[in-house]
Coordinates of C-alpha atoms in Angstrom, one line a residue:
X1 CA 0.0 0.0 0.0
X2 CA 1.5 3.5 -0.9
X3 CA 0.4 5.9 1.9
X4 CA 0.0 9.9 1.9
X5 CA 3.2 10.3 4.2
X6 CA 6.2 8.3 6.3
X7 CA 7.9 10.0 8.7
X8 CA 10.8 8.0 8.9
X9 CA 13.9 7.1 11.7
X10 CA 12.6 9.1 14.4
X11 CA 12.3 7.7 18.1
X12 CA 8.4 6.9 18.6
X13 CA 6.7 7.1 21.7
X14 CA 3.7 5.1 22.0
X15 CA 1.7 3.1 24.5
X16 CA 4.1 0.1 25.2
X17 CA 6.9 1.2 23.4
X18 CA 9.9 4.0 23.0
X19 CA 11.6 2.9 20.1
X20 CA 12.7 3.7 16.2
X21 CA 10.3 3.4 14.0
X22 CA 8.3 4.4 10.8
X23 CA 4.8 6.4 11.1
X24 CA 2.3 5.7 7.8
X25 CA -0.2 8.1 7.9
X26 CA -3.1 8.1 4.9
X27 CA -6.4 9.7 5.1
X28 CA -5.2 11.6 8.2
X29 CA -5.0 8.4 10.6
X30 CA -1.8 6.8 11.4
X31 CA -2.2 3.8 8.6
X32 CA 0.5 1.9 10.3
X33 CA 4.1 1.6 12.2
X34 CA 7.1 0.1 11.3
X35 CA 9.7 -0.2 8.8
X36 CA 9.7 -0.7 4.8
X37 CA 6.1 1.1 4.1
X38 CA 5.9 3.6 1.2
X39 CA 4.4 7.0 0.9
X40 CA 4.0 9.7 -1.5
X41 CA 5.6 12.2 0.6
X42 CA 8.3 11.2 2.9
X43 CA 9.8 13.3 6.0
X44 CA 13.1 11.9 8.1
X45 CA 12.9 12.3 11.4
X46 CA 16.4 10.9 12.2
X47 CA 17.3 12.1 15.8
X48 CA 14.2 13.8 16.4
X49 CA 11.3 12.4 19.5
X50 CA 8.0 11.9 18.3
X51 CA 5.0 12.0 20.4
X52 CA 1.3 12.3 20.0
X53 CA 0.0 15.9 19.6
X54 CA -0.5 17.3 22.8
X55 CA -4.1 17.2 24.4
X56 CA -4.8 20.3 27.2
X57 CA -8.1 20.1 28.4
X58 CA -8.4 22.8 30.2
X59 CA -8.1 26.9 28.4
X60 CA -10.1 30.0 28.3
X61 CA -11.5 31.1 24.9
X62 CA -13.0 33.8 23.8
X63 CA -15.0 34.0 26.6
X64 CA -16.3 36.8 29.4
X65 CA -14.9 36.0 32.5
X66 CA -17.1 36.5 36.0
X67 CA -15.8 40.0 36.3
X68 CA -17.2 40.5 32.5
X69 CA -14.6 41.2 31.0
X70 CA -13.1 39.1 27.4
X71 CA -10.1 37.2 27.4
X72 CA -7.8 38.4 25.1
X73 CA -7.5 35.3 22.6
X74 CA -10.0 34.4 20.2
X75 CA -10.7 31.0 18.6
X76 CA -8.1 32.2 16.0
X77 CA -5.2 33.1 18.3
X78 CA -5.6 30.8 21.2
X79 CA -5.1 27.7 18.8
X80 CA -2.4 29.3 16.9
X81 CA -0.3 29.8 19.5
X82 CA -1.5 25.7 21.2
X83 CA -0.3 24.7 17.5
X84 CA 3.0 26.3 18.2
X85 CA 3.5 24.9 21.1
X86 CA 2.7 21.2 20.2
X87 CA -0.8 21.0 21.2
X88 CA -3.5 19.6 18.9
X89 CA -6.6 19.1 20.4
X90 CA -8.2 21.7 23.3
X91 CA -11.1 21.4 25.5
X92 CA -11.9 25.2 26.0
X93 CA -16.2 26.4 28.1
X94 CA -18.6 26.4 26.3
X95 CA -20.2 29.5 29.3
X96 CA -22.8 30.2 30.2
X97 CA -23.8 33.5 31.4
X98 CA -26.9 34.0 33.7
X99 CA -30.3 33.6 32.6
X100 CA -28.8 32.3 29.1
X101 CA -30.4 28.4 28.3
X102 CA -27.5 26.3 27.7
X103 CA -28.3 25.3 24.6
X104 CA -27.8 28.8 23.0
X105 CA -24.7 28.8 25.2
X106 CA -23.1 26.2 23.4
X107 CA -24.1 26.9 19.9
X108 CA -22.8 30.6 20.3
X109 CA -19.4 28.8 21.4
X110 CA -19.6 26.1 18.7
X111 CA -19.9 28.9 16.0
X112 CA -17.1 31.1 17.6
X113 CA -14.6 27.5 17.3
X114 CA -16.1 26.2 14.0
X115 CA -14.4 30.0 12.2
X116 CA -11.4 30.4 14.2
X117 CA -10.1 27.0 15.5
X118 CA -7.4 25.8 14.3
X119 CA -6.8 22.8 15.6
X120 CA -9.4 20.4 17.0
X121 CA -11.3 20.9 20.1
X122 CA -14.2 20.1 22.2
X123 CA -16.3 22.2 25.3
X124 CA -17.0 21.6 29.0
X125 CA -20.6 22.9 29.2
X126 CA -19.7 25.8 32.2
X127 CA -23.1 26.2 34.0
X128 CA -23.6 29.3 36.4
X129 CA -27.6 29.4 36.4
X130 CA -29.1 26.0 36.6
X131 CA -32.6 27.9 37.5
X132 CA -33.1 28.9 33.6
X133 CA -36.3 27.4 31.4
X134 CA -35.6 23.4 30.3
X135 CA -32.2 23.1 32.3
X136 CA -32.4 19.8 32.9
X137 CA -33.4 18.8 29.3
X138 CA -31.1 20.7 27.8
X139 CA -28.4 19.4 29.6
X140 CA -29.3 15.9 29.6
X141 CA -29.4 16.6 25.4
X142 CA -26.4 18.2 25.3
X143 CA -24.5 15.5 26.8
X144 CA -26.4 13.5 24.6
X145 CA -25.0 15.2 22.0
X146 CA -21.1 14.9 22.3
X147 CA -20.2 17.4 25.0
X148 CA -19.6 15.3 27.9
X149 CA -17.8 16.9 30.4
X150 CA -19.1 19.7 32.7
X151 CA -17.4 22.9 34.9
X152 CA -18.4 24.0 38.1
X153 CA -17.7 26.2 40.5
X154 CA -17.5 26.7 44.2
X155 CA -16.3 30.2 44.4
X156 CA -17.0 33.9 42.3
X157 CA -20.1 35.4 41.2
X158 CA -20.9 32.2 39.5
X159 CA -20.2 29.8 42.3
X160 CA -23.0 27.0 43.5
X161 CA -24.7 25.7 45.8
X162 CA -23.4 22.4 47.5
X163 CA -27.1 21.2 46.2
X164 CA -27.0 22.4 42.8
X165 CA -23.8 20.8 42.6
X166 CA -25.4 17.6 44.2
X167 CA -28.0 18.2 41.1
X168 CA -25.4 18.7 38.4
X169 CA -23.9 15.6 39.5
X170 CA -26.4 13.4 39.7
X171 CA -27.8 14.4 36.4
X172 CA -24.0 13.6 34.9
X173 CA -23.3 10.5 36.5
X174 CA -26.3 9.3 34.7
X175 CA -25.7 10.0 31.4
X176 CA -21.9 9.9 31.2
X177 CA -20.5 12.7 31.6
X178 CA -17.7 14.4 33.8
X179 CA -17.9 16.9 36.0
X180 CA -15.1 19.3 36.5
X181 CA -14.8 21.9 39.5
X182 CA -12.9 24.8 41.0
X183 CA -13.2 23.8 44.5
X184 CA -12.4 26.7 46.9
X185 CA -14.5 27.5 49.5
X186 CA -16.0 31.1 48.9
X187 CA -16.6 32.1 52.6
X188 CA -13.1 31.9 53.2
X189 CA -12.1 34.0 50.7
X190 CA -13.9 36.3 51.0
X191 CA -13.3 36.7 55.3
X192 CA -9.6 36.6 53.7
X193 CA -10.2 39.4 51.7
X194 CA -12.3 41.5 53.8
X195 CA -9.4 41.5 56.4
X196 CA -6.3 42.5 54.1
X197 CA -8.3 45.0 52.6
X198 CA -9.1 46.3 56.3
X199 CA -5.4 46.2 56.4
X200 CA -4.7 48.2 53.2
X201 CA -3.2 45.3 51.9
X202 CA -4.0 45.7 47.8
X203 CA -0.8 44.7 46.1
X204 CA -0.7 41.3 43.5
X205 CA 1.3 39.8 46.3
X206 CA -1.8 40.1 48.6
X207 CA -3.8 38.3 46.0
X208 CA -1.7 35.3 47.3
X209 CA -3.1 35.4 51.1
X210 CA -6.8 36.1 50.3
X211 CA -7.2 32.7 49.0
X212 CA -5.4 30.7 51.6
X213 CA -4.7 27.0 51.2
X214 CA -7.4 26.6 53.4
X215 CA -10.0 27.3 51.3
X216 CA -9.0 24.9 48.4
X217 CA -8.3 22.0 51.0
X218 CA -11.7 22.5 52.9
X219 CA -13.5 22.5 48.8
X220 CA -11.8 19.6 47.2
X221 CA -12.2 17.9 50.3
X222 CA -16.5 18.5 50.3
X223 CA -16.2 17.7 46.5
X224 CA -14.7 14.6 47.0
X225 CA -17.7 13.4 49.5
X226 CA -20.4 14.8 47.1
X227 CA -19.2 12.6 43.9
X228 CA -18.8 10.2 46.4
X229 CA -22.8 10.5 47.5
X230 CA -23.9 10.8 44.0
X231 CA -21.7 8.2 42.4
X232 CA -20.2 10.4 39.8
X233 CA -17.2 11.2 38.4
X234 CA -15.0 14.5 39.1
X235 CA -12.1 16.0 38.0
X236 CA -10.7 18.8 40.7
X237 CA -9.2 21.1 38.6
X238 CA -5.9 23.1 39.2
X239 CA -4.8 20.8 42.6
X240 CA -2.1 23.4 44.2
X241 CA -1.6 21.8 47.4
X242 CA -0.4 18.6 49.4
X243 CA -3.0 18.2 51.6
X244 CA -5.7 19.0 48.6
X245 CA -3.6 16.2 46.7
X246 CA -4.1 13.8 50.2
X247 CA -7.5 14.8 50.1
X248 CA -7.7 13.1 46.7
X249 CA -5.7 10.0 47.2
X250 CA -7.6 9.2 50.2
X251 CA -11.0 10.4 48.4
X252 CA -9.6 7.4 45.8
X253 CA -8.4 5.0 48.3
X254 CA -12.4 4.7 48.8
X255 CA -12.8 3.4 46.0
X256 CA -14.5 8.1 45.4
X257 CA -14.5 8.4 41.5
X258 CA -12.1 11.5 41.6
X259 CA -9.1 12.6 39.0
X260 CA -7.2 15.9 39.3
X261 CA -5.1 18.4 37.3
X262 CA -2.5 20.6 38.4
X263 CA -0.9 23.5 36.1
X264 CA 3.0 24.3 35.3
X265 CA 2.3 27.2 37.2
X266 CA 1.5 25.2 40.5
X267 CA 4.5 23.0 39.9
X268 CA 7.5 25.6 38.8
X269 CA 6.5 29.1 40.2
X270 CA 5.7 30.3 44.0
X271 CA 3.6 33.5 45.6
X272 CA 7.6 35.1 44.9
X273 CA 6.1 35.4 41.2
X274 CA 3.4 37.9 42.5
X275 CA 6.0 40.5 44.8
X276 CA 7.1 42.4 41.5
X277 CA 8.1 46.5 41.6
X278 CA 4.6 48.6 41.2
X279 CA 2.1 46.4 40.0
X280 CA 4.4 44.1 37.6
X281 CA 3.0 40.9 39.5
X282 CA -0.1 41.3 38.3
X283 CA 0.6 39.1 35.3
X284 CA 1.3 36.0 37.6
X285 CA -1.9 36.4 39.3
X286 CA -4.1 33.6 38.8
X287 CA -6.4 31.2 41.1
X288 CA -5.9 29.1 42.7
X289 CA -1.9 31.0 43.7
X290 CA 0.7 29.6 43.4
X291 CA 1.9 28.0 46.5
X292 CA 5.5 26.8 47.6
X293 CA 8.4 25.0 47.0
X294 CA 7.2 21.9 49.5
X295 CA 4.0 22.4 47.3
X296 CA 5.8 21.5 44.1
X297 CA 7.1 18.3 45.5
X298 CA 4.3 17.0 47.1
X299 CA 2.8 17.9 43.1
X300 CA 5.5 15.7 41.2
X301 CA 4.6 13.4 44.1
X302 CA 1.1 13.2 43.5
X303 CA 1.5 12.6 39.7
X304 CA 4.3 9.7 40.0
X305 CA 1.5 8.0 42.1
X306 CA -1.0 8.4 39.8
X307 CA -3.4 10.7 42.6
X308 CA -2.9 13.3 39.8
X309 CA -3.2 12.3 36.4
X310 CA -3.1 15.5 33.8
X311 CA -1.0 18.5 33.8
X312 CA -3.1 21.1 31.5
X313 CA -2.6 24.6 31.2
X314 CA -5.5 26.8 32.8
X315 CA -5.1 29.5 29.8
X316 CA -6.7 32.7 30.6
X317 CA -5.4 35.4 28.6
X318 CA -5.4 39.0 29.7
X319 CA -3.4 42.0 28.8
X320 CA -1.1 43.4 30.9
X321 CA -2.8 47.3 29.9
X322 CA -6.1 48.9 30.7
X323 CA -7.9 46.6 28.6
X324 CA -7.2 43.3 30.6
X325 CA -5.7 42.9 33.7
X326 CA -6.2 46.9 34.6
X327 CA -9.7 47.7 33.3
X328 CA -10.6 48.7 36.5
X329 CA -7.5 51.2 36.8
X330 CA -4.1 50.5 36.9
X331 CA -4.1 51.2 40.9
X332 CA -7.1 49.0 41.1
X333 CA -7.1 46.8 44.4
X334 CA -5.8 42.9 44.2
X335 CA -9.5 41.7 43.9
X336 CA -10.4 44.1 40.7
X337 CA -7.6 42.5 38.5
X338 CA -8.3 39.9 36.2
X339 CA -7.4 36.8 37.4
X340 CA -5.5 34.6 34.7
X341 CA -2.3 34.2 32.4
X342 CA -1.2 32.5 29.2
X343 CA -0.2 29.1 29.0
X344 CA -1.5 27.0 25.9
X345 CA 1.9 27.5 24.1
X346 CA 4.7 26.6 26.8
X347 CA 3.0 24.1 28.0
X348 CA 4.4 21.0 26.7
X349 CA 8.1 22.7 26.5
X350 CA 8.0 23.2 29.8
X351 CA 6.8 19.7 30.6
X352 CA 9.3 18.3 28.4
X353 CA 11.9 19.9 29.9
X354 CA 11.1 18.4 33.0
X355 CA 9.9 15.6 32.4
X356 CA 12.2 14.3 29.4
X357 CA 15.5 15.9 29.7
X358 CA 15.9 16.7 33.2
X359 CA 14.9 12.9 33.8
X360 CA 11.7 13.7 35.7
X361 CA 9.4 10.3 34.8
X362 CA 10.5 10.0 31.4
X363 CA 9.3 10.3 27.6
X364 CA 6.4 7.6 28.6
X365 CA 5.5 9.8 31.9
X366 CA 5.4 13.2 29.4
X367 CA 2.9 11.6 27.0
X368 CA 0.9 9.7 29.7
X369 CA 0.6 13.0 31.1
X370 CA 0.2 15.4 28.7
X371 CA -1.3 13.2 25.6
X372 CA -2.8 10.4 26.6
X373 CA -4.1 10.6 29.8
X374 CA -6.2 14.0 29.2
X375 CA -7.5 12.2 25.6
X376 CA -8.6 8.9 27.8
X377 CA -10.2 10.3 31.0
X378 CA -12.3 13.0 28.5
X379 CA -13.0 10.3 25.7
X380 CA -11.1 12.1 23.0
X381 CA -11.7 8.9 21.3
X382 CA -9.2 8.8 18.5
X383 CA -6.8 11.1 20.3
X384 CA -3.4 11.1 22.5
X385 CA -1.7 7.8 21.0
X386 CA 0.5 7.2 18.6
X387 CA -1.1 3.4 17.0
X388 CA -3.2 2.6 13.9
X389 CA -6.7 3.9 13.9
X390 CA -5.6 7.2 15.4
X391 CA -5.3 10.8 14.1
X392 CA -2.4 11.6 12.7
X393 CA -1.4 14.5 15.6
X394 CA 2.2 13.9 15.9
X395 CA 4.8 16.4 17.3
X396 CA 8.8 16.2 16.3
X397 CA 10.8 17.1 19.1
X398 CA 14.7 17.9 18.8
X399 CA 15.7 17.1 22.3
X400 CA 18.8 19.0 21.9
X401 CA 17.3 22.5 20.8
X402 CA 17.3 25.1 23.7
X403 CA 15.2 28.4 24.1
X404 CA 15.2 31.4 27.0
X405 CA 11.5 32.9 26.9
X406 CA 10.9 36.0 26.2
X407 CA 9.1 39.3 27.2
X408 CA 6.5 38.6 24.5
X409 CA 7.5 36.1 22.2
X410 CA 4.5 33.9 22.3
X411 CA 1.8 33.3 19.4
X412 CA -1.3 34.5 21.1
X413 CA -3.0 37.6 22.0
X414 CA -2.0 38.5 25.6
X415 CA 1.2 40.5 25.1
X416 CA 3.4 39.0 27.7
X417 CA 5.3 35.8 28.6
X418 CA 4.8 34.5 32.1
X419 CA 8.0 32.6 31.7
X420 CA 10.4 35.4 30.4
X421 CA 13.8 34.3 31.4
X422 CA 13.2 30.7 31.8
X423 CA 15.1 28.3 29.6
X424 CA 13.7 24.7 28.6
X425 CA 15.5 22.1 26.7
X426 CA 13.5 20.0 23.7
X427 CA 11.4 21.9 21.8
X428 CA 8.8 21.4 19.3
X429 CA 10.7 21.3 15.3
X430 CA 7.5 20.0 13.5
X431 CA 3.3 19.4 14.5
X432 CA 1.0 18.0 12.5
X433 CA -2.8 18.2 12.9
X434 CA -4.3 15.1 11.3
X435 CA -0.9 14.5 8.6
X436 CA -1.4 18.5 7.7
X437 CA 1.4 20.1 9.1
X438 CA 0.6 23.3 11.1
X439 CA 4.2 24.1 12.2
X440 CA 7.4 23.6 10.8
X441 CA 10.8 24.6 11.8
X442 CA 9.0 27.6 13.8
X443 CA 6.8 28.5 10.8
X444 CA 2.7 28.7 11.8
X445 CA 1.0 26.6 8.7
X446 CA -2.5 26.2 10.3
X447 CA -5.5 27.5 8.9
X448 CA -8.6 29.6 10.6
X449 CA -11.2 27.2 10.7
X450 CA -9.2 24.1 10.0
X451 CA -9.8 22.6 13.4
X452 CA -12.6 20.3 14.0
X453 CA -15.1 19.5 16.7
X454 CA -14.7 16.1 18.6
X455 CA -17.8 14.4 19.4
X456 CA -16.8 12.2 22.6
X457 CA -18.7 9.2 24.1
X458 CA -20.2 8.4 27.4
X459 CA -17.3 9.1 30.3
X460 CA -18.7 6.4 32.9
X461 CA -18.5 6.5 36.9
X462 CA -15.4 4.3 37.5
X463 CA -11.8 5.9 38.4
X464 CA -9.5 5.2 35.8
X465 CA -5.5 5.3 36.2
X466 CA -3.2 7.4 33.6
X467 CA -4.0 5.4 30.6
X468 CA -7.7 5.8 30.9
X469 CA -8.2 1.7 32.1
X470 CA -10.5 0.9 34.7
X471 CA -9.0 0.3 37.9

């Protein structure tokens, strides 16, 4: 059989294997693997790691946050710069904004993604208003319908109930989807934050100590017992701390369907990142904060023992100017900024670095983490693995190619680099979206629009380890 394209003598990274190999990809599915197959266009990969396209499952979009303000990427920019960076498939919100049906909510999304996407992608169905007209039809349909993963909220202006989370849940667990929360408690926050600002205690670096550790332990802990009451699955997103992460592994030990995320931000930077000169620090500000150095162990901890099993990115994308993180006045108070940095785009460097050349768990641990795992728990069906039958998202890696960040040298809208001045080792040389290449050698080749939407299968209740088997 002559195929569309080989990519030939690069080291291959898939399920049971790390090893040289041949890729045949035709019809944009990887045909087959091996040695001695013919294409009609062939690439060589000699020296080069090849993985599966990276899967983050977890990025703001175009979409208002709770303060109403817009991120600053659009469909268009968001997946350009993912693309850039070695991811291939996103799960972005599909929000909801009060009052709104969900239904409307999610076509208004799916026609924002379907003309600027540029790489494939699905939607967590974010509900802030579950006492709208036909919510529980809609939601039952839309899960129905492909979108099988939900996000919650325990904390903001669009926090929940513990009962209309109880709701939510039961309502998923029974048709197969999962449900995804930001667990903080809200009442602690905001006693936090009542007191600094008492103190006069505004700054970015006070953003740190108004959501104390506390109030993400006490959440994951009550989320933990409610999937355990209703006998559905939960992903706690964005996991910060170690006794959130025991929280989970005990929560698991029960035999609690509970997975959990964590972020690059949670496992390489601290609060330090937020006690910059004037209001610099603003730029690290995100939430959950970022914790400590004790933090990031227990983190790398958690994931080697399988109590965490994603690393995703937590994109939210504002300017550093009066249009994003200063809309309110660029000497507004810690709780007036907008919450949120960039991260679709150094993701996987920055993982890879870790991971693969500083020996952290390996080239299998990497894609497990950042490919296959996120594909499996969220039923990215073809997705995350490098084997016949899957898409042909493939990412060439030189392990040997070095880059120090910049002030701004990422492909999205936001303006900034969190990660100016930090150097990572392997970087991305080539990606391919389906067997279309949409970067090579640092050149963006994707296409507005190009991306498609991935319909995804019922989730089930049971909790799964990193490859997405039942335990």
């Amino acid at each position: 059989m002559v195929h569309d394209l080989i990519i030939t003598g690069g080291c291959v990274v898939t399920p049971g294997s790390v090893a040289v190999m041949d890729i045949a990809v035709s019809d944009g599915r990887i045909a087959a693997l091996g040695a001695g197959l013919a294409a009609r266009e062939r690439i060589d990969a000699t020296g080069l790691i090849i993985t599966p396209g990276g899967v983050d499952p977890h990025a703001h979009i175009e979409q208002m946050s709770g303060m109403g303000l817009f991120n600053a990427d659009t469909f268009e920019t968001a997946t350009r710069s993912a693309a850039m960076g070695g991811t291939t498939s996103v799960i972005s919100f599909a929000a909801q904004v009060k009052g709104q049906r969900l239904a409307d909510a999610m076509a208004d999304y799916a026609a924002r993604a379907a003309r600027g996407a540029a790489i494939d992608h699905a939607f967590h169905i974010l509900i802030s208003d579950p006492d709208v007209p036909d919510f529980e039809d809609d939601l039952r349909a839309l899960i129905k319908a492909g979108h099988r993963s939900i996000k919650l909220f325990t904390t903001y202006n669009i926090g929940l109930s513990d009962a209309a989370i109880l709701r939510v849940l039961r309502i998923a667990g029974s048709e197969g989807a999962l449900t995804c929360i930001h667990a903080e408690n809200d009442a602690i926050i905001a006693d936090a934050r009542a007191g600094l600002l008492a103190q006069g205690r505004t700054r970015p670096i006070d953003h740190a100590a108004s959501r104390p550790r506390a109030a993400e332990i006490e959440a994951v802990s009550r989320m933990c017992h409610l999937a355990e009451i209703a006998r559905a699955p939960v992903m706690i997103f964005h996991v910060s701390t170690r006794e959130a992460i025991a929280e989970i592994a005990a929560a698991r030990a029960r035999g609690a369907p509970i997975w959990a995320e964590t972020c690059p931000h949670y496992l390489f930077q601290t609060e330090a990142v937020l006690d910059r000169p004037n209001m610099e620090g603003a730029k690290w500000m995100c939430s959950p904060p970022q914790r400590t150095a004790d933090d990031h162990q227990a983190l790398w901890a958690g994931i080697a023992a399988g109590h965490i099993q994603i690393v995703s990115s937590d994109h939210a994308p504002y300017r550093y100017d009066d249009t994003g993180k200063f809309a309110n006045g660029w000497d507004a108070p810690f709780p007036a900024i907008a919450n949120g940095m960039p991260g679709l785009e150094p993701r996987l460097p920055l993982m890879f670095d870790a991971m693969v050349s500083r020996g952290h768990l390996g080239l299998a641990g990497f894609t497990r983490l950042n490919c296959e795992a996120p594909a499996a728990l969220y039923g990215l069906q073809a997705k995350g693995r490098i084997a016949p039958g899957y898409d042909a998202d493939l990412v060439l890696w030189d392990p040997a190619q070095s880059r120090t960040y910049g002030a701004n040298d990422l492909h999205d809208n936001v303006g900034y680099n969190p990660w100016e001045g930090t150097t990572v080792t392997g970087l991305p040389t080539a990606v391919f979206l389906r067997g279309q290449a949409v970067m090579r050698e640092g050149e963006y080749l994707g296409q507005p629009g190009a991306g498609r939407w991935i319909d995804r299968p019922a989730i089930g209740t049971a909790p799964r380890d990193l490859t997405g088997q039942t335990e």
